[in-house]
XYZ file of N, CA and C in Angstrom:
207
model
N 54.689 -131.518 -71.791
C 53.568 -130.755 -72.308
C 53.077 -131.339 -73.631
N 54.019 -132.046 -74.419
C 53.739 -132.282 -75.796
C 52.496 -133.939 -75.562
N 53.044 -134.146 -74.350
C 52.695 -135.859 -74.165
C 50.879 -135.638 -73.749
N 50.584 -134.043 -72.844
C 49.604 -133.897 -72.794
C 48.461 -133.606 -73.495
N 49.097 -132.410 -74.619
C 48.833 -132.270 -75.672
C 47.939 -133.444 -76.533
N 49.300 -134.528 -77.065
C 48.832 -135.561 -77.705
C 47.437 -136.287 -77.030
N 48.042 -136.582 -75.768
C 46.421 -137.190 -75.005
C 45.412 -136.597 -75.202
N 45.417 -135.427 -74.892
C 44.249 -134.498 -75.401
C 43.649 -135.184 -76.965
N 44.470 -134.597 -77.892
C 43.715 -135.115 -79.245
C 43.614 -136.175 -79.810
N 44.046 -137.001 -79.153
C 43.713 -139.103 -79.197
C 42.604 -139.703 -78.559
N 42.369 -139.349 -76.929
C 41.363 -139.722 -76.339
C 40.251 -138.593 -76.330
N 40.089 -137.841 -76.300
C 39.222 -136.873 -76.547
C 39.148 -135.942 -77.478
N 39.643 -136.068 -78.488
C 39.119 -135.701 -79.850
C 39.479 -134.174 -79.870
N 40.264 -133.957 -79.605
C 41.054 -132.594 -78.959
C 41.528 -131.745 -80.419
N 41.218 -130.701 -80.900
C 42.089 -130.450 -82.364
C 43.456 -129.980 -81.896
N 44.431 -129.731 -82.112
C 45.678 -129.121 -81.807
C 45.881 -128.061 -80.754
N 44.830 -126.897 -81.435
C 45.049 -125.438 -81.055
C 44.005 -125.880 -79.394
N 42.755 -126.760 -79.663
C 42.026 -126.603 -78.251
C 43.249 -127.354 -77.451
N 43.867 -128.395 -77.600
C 44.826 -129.338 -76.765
C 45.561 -128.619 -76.148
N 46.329 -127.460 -77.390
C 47.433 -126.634 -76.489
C 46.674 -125.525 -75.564
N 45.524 -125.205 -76.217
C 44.837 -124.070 -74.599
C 45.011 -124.623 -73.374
N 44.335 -126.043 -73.803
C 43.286 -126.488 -72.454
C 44.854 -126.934 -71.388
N 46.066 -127.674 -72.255
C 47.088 -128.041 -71.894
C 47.788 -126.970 -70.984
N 47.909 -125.591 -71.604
C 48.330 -124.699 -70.560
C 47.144 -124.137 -69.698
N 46.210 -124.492 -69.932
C 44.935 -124.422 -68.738
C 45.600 -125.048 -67.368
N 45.581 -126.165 -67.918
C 45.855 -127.001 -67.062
C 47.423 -126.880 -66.276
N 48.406 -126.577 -66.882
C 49.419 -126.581 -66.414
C 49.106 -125.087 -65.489
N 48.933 -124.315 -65.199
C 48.795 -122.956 -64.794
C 48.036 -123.096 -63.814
N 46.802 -123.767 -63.882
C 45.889 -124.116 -62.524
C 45.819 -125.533 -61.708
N 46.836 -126.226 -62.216
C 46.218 -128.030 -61.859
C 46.046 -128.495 -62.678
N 44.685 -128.303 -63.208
C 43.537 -129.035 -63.260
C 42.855 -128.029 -64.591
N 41.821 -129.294 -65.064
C 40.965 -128.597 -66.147
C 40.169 -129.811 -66.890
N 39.221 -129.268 -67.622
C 38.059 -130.328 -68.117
C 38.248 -130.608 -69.355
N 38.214 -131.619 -69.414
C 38.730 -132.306 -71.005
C 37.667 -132.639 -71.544
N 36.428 -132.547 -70.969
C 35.254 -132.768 -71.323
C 34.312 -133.764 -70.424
N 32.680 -133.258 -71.161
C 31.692 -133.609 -70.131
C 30.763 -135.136 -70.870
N 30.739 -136.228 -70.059
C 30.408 -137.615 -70.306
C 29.774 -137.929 -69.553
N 29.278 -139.460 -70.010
C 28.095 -140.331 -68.853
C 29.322 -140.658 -68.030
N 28.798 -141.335 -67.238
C 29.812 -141.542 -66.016
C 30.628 -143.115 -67.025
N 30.381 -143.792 -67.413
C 30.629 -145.110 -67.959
C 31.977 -144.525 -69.354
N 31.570 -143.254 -69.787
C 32.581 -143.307 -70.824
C 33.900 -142.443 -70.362
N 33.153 -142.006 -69.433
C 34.055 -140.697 -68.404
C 35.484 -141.766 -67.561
N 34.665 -143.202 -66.887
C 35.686 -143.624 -66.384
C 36.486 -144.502 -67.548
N 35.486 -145.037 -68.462
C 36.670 -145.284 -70.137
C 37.930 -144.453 -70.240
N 37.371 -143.284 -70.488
C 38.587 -142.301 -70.834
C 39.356 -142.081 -69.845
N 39.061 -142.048 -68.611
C 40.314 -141.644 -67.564
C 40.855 -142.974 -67.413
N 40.696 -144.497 -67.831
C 41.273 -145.499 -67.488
C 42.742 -145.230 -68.566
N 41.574 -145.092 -70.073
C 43.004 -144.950 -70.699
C 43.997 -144.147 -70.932
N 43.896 -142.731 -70.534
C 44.811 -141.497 -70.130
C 45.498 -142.585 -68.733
N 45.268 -142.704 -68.501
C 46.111 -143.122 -67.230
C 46.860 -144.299 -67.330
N 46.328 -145.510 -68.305
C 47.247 -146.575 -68.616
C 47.911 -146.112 -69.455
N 47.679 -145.236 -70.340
C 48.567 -144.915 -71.348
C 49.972 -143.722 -70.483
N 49.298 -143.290 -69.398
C 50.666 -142.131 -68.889
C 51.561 -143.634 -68.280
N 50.930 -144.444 -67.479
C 51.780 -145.213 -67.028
C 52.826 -146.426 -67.970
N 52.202 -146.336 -68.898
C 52.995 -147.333 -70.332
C 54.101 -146.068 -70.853
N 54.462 -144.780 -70.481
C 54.768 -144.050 -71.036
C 55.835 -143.523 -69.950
N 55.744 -143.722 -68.980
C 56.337 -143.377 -67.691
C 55.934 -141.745 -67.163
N 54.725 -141.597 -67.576
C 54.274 -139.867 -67.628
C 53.519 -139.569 -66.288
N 53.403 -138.493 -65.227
C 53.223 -138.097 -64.222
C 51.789 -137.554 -64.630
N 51.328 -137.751 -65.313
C 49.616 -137.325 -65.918
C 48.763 -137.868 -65.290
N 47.337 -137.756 -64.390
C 46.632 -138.319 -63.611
C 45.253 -137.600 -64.309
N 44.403 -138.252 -64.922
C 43.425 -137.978 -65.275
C 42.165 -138.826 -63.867
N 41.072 -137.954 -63.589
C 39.955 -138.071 -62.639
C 39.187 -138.219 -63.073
N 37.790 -138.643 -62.667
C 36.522 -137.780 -63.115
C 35.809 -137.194 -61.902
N 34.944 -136.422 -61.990
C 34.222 -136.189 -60.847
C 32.406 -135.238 -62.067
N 31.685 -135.833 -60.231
C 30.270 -135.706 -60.924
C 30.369 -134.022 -61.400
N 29.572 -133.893 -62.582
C 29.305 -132.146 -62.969
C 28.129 -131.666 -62.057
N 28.197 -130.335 -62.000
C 27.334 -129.852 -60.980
C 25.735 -129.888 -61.376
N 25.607 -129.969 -62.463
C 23.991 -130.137 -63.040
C 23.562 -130.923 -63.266
């Protein structure tokens, strides 16, 4: 939880208190939005949540998918 946390406020600019919401957001449902991007910075950020879980040995899978509007 702490490892998600941190990702939260490194790659997306996360302050503490939003990291730990969104963190047990996420742990409780799946899934949850770390925030809304062009598609180009959207797959930036999920490249590096994801090289960084795998340099880390962490089970964290960051996506993107299109927003509905």
């Amino acid at each position: 939880m702490e490892f998600v946390v941190f990702v939260l406020q490194v790659v997306f600019h996360k302050s503490e208190s939003e990291a730990t919401h969104l963190m047990l957001s996420i742990h409780h449902k799946g899934k949850g939005v770390a925030g809304v991007f062009t598609r180009d910075i959207a797959e930036t950020k999920a490249a590096q949540v994801n090289q960084y879980a795998r340099e880390h040995e962490h089970p964290l899978l960051c996506e993107i998918e299109a927003s509905e509007g």
